[in-house]
mmCIF file of C-alpha atoms and ligand atoms in Angstrom:
data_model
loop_
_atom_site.group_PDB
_atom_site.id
_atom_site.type_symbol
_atom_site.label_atom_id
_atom_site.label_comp_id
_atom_site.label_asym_id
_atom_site.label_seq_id
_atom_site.Cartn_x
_atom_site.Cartn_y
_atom_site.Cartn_z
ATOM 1 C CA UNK A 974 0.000 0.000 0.000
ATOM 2 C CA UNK A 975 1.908 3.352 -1.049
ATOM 3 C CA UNK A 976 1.294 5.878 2.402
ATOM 4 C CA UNK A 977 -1.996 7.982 2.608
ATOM 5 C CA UNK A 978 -0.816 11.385 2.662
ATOM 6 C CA UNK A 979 -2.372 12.668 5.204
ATOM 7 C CA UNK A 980 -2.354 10.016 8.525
ATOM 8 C CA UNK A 981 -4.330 11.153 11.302
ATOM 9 C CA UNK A 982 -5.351 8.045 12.821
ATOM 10 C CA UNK A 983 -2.932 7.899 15.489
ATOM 11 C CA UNK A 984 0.320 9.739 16.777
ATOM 12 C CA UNK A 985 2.006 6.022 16.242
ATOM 13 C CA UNK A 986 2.123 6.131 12.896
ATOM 14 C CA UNK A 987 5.277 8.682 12.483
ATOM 15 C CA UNK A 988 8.230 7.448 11.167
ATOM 16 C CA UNK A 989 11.679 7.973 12.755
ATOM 17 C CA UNK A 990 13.304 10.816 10.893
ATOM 18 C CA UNK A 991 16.494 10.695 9.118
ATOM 19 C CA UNK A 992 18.523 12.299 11.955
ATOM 20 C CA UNK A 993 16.782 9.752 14.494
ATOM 21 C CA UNK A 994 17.813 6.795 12.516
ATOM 22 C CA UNK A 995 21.475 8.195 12.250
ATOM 23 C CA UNK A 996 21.471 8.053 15.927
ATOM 24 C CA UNK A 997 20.478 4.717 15.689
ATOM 25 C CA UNK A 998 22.515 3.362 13.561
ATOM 26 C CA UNK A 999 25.287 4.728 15.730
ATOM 27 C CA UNK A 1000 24.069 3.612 18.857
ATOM 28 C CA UNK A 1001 26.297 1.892 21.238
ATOM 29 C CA UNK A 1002 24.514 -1.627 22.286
ATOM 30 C CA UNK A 1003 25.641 -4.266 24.554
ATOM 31 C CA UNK A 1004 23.222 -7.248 25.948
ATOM 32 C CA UNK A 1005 20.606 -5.429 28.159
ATOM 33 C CA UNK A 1006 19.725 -8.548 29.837
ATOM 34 C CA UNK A 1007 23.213 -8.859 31.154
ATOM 35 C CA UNK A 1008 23.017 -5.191 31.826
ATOM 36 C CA UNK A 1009 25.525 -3.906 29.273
ATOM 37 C CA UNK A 1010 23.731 -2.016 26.968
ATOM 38 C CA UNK A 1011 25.136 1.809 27.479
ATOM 39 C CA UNK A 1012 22.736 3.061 25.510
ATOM 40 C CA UNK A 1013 19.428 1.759 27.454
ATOM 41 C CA UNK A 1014 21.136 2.840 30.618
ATOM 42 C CA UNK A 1015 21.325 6.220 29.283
ATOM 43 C CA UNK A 1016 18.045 6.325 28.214
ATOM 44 C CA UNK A 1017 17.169 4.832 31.957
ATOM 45 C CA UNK A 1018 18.897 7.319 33.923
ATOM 46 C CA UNK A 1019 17.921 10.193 31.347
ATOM 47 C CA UNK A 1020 13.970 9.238 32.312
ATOM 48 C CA UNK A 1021 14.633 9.170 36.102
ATOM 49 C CA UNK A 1022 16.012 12.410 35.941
ATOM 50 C CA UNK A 1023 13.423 13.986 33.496
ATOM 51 C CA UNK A 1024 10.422 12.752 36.062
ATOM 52 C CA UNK A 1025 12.737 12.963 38.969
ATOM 53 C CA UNK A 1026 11.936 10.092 40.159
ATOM 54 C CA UNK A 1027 15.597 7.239 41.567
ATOM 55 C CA UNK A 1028 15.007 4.928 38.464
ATOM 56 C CA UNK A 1029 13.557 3.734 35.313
ATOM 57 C CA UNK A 1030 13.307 0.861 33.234
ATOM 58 C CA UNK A 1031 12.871 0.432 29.321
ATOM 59 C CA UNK A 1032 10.081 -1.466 27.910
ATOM 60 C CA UNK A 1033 8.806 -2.193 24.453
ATOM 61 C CA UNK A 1034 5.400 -0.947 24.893
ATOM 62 C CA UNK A 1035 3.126 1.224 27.100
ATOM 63 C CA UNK A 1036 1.051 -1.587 27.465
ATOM 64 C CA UNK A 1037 3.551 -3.988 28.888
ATOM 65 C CA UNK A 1038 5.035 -0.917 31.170
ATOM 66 C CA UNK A 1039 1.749 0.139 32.398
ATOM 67 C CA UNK A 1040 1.173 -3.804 33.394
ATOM 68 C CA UNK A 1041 4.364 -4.389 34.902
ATOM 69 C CA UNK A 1042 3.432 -1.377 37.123
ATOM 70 C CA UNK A 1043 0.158 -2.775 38.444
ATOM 71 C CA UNK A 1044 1.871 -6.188 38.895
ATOM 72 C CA UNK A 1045 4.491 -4.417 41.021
ATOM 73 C CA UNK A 1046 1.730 -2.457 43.338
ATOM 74 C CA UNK A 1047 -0.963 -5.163 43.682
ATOM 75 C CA UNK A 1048 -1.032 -8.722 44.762
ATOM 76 C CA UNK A 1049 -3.443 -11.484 43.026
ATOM 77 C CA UNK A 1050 -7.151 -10.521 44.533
ATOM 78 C CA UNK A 1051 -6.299 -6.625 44.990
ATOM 79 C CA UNK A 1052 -8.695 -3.832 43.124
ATOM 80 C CA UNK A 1053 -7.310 -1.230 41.095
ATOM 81 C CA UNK A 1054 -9.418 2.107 41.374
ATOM 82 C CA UNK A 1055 -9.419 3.738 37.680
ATOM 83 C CA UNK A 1056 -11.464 5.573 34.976
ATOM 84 C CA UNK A 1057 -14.017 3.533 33.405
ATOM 85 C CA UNK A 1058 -12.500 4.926 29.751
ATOM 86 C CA UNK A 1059 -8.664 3.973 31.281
ATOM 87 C CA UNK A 1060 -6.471 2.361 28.756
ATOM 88 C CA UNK A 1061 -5.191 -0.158 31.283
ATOM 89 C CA UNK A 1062 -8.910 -1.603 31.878
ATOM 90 C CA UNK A 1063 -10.290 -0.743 28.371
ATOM 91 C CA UNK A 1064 -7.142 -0.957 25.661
ATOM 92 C CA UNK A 1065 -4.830 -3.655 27.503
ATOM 93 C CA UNK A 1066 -6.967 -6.846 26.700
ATOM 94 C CA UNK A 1067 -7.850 -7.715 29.917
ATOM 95 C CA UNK A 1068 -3.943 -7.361 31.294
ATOM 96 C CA UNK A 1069 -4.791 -6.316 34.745
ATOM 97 C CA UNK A 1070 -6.637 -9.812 35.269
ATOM 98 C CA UNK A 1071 -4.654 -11.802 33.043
ATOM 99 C CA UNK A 1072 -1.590 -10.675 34.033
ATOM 100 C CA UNK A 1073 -2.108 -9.505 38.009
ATOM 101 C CA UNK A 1074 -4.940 -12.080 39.049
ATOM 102 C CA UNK A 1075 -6.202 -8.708 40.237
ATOM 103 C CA UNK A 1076 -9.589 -6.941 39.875
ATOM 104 C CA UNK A 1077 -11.028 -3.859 38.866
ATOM 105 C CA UNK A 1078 -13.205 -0.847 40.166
ATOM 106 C CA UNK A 1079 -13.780 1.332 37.289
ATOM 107 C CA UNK A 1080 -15.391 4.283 38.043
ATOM 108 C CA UNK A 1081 -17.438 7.405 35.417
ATOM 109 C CA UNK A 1082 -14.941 10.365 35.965
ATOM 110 C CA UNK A 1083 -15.608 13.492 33.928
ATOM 111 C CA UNK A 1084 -14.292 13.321 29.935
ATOM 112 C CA UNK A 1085 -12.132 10.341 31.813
ATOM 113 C CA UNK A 1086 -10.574 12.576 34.371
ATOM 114 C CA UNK A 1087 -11.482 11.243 37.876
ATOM 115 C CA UNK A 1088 -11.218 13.345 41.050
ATOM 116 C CA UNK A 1089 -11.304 13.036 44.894
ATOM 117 C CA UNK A 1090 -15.034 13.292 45.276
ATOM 118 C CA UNK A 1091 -15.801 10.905 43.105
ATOM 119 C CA UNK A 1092 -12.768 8.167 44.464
ATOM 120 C CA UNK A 1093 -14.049 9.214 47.917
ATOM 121 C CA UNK A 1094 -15.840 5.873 49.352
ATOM 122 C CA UNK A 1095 -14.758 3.736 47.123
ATOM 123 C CA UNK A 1096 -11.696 2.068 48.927
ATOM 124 C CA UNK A 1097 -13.289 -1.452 50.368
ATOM 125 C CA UNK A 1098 -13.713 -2.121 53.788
ATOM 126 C CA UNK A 1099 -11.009 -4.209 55.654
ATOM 127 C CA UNK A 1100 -12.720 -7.250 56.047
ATOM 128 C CA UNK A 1101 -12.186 -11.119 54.331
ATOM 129 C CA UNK A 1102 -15.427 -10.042 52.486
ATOM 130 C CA UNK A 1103 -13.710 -7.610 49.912
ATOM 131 C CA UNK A 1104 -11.405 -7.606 47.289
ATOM 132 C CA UNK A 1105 -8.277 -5.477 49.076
ATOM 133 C CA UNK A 1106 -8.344 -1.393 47.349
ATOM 134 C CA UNK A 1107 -4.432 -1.403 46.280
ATOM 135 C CA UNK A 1108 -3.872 1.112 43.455
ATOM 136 C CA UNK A 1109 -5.148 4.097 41.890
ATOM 137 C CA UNK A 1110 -4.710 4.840 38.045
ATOM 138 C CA UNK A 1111 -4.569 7.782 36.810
ATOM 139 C CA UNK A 1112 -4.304 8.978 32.878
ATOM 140 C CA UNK A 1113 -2.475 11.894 31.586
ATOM 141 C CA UNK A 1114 -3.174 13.282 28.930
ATOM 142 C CA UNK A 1115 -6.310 11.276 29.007
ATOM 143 C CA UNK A 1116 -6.740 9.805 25.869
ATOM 144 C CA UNK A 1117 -10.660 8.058 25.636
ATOM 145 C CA UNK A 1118 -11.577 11.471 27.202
ATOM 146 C CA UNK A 1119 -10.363 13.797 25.051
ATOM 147 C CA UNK A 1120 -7.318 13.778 25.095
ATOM 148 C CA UNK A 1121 -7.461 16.129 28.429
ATOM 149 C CA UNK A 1122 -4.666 17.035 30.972
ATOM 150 C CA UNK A 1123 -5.599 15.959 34.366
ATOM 151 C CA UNK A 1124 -5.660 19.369 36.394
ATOM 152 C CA UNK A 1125 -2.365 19.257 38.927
ATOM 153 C CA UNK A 1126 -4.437 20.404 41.824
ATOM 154 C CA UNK A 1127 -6.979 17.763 41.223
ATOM 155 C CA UNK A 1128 -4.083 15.005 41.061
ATOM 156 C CA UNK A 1129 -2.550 15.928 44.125
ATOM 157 C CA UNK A 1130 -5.465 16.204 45.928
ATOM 158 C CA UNK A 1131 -6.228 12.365 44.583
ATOM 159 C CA UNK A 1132 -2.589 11.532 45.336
ATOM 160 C CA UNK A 1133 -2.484 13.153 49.363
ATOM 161 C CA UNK A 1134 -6.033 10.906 49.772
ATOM 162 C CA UNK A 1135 -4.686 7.851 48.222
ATOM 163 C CA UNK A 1136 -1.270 7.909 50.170
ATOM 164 C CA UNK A 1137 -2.988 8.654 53.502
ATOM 165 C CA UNK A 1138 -5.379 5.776 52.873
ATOM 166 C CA UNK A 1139 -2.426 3.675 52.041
ATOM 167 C CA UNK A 1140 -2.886 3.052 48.600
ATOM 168 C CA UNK A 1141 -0.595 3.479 45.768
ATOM 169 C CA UNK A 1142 -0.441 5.717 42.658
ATOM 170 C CA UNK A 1143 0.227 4.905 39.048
ATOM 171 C CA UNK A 1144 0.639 7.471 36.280
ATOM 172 C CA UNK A 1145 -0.044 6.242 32.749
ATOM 173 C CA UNK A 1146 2.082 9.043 31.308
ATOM 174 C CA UNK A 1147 1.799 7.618 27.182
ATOM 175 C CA UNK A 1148 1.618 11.096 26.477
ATOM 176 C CA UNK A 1149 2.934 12.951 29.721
ATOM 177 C CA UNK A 1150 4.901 15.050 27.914
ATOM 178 C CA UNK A 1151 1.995 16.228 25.761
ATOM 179 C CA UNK A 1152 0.805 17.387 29.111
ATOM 180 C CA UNK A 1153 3.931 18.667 30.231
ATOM 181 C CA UNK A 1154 4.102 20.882 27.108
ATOM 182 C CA UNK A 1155 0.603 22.119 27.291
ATOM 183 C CA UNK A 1156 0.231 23.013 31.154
ATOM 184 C CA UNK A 1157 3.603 24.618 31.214
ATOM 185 C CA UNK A 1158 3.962 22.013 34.386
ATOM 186 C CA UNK A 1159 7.555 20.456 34.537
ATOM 187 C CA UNK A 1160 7.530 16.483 34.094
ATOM 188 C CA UNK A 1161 8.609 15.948 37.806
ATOM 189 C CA UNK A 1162 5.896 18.286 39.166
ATOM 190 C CA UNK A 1163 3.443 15.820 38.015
ATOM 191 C CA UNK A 1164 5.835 12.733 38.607
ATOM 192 C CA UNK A 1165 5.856 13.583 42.479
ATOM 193 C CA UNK A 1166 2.450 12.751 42.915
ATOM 194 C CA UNK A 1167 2.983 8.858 41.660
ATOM 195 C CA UNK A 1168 4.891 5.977 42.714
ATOM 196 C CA UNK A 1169 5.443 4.872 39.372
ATOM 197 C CA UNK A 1170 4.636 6.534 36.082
ATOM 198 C CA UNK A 1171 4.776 5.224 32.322
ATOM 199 C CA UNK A 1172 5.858 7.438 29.288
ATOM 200 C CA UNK A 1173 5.703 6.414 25.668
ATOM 201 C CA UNK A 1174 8.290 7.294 23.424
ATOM 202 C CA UNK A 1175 6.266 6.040 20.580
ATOM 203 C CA UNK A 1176 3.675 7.912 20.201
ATOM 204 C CA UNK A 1177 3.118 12.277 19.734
ATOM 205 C CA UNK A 1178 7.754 11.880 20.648
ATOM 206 C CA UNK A 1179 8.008 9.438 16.996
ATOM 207 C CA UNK A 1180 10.308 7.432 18.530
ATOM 208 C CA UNK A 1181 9.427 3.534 16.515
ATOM 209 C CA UNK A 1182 9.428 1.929 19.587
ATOM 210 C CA UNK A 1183 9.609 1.974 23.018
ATOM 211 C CA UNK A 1184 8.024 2.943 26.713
ATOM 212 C CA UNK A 1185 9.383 3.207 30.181
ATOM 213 C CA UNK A 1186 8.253 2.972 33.462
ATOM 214 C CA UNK A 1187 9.664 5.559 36.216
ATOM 215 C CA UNK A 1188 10.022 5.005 40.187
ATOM 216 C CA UNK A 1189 11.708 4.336 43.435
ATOM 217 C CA UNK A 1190 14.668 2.185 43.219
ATOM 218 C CA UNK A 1191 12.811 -0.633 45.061
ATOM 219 C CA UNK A 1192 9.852 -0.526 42.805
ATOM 220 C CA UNK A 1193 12.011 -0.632 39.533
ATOM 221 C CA UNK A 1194 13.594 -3.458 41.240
ATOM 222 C CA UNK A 1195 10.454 -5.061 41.199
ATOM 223 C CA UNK A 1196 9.561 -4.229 37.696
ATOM 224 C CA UNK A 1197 12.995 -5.601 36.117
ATOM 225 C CA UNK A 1198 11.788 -8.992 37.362
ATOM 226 C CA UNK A 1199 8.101 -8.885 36.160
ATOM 227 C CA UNK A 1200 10.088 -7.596 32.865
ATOM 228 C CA UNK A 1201 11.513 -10.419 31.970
ATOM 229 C CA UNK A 1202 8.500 -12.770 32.785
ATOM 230 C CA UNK A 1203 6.298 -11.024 30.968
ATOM 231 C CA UNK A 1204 8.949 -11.557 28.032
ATOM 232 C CA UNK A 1205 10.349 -7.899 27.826
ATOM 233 C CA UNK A 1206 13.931 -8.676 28.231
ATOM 234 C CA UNK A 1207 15.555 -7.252 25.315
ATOM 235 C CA UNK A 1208 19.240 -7.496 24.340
ATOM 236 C CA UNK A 1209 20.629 -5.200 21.939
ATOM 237 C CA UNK A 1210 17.893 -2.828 23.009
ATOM 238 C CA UNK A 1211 20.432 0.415 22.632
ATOM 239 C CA UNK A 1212 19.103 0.539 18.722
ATOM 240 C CA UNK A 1213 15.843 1.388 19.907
ATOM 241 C CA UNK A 1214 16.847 2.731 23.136
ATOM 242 C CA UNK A 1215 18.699 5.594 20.877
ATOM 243 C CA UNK A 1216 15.881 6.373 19.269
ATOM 244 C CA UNK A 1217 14.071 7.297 22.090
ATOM 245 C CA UNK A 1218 16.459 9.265 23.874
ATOM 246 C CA UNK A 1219 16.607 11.216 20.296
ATOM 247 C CA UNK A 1220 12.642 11.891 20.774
ATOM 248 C CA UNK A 1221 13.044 13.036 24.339
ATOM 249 C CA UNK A 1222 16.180 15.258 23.340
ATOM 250 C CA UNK A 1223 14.483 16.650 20.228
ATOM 251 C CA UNK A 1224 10.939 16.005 19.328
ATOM 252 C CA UNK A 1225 9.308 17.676 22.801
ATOM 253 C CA UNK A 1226 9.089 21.267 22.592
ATOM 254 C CA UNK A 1227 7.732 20.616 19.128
ATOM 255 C CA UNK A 1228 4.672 19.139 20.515
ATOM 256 C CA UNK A 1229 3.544 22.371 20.847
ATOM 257 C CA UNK A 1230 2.783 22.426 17.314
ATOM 258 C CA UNK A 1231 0.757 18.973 17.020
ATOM 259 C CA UNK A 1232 -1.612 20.976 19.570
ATOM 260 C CA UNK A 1233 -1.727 23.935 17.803
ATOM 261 C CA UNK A 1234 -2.576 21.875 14.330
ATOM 262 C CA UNK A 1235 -5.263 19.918 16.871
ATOM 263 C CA UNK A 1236 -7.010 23.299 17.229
ATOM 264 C CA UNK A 1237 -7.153 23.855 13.289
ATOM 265 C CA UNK A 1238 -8.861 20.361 12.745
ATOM 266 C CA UNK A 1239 -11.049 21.160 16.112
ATOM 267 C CA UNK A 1240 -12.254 24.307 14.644
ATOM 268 C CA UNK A 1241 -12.894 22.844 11.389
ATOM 269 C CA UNK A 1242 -15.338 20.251 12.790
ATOM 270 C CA UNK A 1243 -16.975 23.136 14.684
ATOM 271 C CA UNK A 1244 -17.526 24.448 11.496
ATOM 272 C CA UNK A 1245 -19.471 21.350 10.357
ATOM 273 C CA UNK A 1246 -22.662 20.659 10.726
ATOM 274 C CA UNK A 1247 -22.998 16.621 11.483
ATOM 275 C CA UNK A 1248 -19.673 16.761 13.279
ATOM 276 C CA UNK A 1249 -18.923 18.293 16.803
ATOM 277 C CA UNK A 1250 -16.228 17.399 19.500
ATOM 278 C CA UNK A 1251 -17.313 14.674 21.589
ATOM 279 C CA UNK A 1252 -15.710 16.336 24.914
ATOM 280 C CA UNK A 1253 -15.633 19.608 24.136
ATOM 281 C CA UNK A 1254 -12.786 21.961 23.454
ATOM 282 C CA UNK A 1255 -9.620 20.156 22.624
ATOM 283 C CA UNK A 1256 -6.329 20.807 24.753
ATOM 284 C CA UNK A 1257 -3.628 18.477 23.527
ATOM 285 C CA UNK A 1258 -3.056 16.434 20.027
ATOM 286 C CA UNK A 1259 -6.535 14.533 19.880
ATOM 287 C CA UNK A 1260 -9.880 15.483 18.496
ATOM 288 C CA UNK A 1261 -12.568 13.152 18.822
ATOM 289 C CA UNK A 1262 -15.427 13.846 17.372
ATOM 290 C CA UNK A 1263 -19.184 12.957 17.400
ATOM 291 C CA UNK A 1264 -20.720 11.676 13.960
ATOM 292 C CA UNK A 1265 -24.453 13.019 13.875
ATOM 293 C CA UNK A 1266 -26.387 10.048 11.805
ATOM 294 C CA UNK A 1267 -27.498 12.557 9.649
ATOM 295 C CA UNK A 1268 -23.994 12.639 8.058
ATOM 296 C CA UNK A 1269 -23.638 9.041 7.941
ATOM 297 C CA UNK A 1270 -21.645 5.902 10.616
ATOM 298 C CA UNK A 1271 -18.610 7.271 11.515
ATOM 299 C CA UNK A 1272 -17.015 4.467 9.191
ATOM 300 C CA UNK A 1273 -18.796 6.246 6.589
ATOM 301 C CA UNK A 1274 -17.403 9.452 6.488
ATOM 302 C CA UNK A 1275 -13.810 7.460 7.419
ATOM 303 C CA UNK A 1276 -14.406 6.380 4.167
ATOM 304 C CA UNK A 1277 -15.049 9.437 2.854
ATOM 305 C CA UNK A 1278 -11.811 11.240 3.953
ATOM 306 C CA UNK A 1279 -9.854 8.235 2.453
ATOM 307 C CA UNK A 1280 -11.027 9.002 -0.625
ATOM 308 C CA UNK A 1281 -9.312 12.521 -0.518
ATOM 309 C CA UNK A 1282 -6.220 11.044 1.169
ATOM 310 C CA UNK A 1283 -6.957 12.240 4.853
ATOM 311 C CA UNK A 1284 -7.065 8.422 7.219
ATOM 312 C CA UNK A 1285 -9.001 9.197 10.385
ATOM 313 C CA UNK A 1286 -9.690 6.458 13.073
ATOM 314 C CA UNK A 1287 -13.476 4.964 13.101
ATOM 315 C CA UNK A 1288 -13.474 4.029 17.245
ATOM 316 C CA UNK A 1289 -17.331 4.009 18.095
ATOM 317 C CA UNK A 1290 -20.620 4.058 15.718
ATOM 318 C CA UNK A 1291 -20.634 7.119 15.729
ATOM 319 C CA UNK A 1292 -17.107 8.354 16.743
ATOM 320 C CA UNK A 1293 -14.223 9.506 14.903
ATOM 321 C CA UNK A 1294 -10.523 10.283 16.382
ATOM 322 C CA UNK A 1295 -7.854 12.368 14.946
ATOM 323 C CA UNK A 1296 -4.546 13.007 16.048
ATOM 324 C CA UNK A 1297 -1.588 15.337 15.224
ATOM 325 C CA UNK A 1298 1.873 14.079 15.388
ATOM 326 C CA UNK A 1299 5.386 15.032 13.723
ATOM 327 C CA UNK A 1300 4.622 13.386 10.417
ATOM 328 C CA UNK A 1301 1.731 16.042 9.648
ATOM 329 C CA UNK A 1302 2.681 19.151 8.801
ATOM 330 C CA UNK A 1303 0.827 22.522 9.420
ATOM 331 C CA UNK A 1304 -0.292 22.669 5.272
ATOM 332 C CA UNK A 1305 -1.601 18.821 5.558
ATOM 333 C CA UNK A 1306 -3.666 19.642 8.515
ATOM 334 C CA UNK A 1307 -5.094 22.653 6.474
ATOM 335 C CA UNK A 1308 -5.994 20.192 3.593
ATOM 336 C CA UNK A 1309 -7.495 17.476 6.281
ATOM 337 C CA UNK A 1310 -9.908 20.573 7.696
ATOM 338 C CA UNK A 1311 -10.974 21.314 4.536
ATOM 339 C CA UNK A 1312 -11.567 17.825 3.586
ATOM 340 C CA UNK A 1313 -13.591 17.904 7.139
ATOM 341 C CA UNK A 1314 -15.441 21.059 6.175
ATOM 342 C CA UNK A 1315 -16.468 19.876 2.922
ATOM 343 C CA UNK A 1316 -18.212 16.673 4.651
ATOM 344 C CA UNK A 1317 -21.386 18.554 5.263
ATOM 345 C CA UNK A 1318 -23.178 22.517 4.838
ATOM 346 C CA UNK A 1319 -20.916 24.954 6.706
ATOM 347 C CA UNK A 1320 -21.715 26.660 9.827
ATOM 348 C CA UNK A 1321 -22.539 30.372 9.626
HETATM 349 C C1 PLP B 1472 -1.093 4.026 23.467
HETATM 350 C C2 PLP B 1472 -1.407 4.089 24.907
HETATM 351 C C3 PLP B 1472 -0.869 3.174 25.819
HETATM 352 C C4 PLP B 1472 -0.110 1.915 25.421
HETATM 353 O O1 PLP B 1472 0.794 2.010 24.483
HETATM 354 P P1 PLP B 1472 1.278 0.819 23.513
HETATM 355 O O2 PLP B 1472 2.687 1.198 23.326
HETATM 356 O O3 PLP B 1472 0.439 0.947 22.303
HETATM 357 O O4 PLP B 1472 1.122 -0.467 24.210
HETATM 358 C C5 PLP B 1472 -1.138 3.351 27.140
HETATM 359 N N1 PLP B 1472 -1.904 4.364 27.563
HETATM 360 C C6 PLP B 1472 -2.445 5.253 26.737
HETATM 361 C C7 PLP B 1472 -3.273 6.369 27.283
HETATM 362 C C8 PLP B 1472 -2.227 5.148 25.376
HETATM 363 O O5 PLP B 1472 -2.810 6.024 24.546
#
């Protein structure tokens, strides 16, 4: 299949750039499951020190790094406290009881985003009766929601609750650093209110591959042993490992500019009439967007864009998501909002 021009179906789909792959190609490797890839370490210790947290550990996928981090808090029987749109209950298949032996409270937050009145009550009574309340989950950016950035007061007002109740708290940070870049809130300012926080490398940073987990020494321990029995030792891992530490040297700032393109395709569906955003205004890199019948199923006007070179993701009936990521320039997302504005009468 020769490439769509215009790819907005996820900010996964980038391709590592010609200086990324240089720094690939040159990247020092040694066997990481012996410990002697230089290149993973540096990627390691550059992750602690961007989330300040004492250590991280480098995974192949969000997924598996987000899992590894609930097997590391909870023991088989526990309950995880998360969003009922969270993409370690709803995107993982099933991980948390495959994987943990552990169950799940998911709870309605608001566009995905829970927050202390709602988690209030909902930690289980001690007594043999009740699964044990062991974790809470939080998203950021949240992605099923909107693609919203958790407010910092409402996440440390989650975080001082859970602590004092003796629970712990996991960040899946896939796209931290799109929240990072549009709060103006330094990665370690949110990091402080987690024990252990995931970041993806592979998605809006267009690094090919890769994810870490970030934490307390102890914890990351933990997670290097889970690692490797969930089959994530890797051994020349610096190749990729390179890659990633090229993203989080070079690609972050210019996040700003996938949100600012997000805005042009947000106001473009405003524009439409059949199409509005499903959560409202759009803060990050993602715009999802309600279909109205009228216009057609949501795989329907998918089809539609194709035909004009513009992929969008079909992910409900009735929903459509696009995203914004380095392989989309500022004149492509132009093109894709007029292809959106041409998909029904305009707005006055
Ligand atoms: C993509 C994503 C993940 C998992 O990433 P993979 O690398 O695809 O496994 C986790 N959380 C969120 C919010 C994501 O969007």
């Amino acid at each position: 299949m020769t490439r769509p021009a215009i790819d907005l179906r996820s900010d996964t789909v980038t391709r590592p750039t010609p200086a990324m792959r240089k720094a690939m190609a040159e990247a020092e490797v040694g066997d990481d499951v012996y410990d002697e890839d230089p290149t993973v370490k540096a990627l390691e210790r550059r992750t602690a020190e961007l989330f300040g947290m004492e250590a991280a550990l480098f995974m192949p996928s969000g997924t598996m790094t987000n899992q590894v981090a609930i097997g590391v808090h909870v023991a088989p029987g526990d309950e995880v406290l998360c969003d009922a749109s969270a993409h370690i209950y709803v995107w993982e298949g099933g991980g948390i009881a495959r994987l943990s032996n552990a169950t799940t409270r998911p709870i309605e937050g608001d566009r995905g985003l829970l927050s202390l009145g709602l988690l209030q009550g909902k930690i289980r009574p001690d007594d043999c009766h009740y699964a044990r309340t062991r974790l809470v989950s939080l998203e950021n950016t949240q992605n099923r929601g909107g693609g919203w950035v958790h407010p910092l007061e409402s996440v440390a007002e989650i975080s001082t609750w859970a602590r004092s109740n003796g629970l712990a708290m996991h960040l899946d940070g896939a796209r931290i650093m799109n929240a990072v870049v549009a709060s103006g809130v330094a990665a370690r300012e949110w990091a402080r209110h987690f024990d252990t926080l995931s970041v993806c490398f592979s998605k809006g940073l267009g690094a090919p591959v890769g994810s870490a987990l970030a934490g307390s020494g102890d914890l990351i321990r933990k997670a290097h042993r889970l690692r490797k029995a969930f089959g994530g030792g890797m051994r020349q891992a610096g190749i990729i490992a390179a890659g990633a530490l090229f993203a989080l040297e070079n690609h972050v700032e210019r996040l700003a500019e996938d949100h600012a393109n997000a805005q042009i395709l947000a106001h473009a569906v405003e524009q439409t009439e059949g199409l509005s955003l499903e959560s409202g205004p759009v803060e990050t890199n993602l715009v999802w967007v309600t279909v109205d019948p009228a216009l057609g199923t949501a795989s329907e006007v998918a089809a539609q864009l194709l035909e004009v070179g513009v992929l969008v993701s079909a992910l409900g009936p009735q929903v459509l998501r696009a995203c914004t990521h380095l392989d989309v320039s500022r004149e492509q997302v132009e093109v894709a909002a007029e292809a959106i504005r041409s998909l029904g009468s305009r707005r006055l």
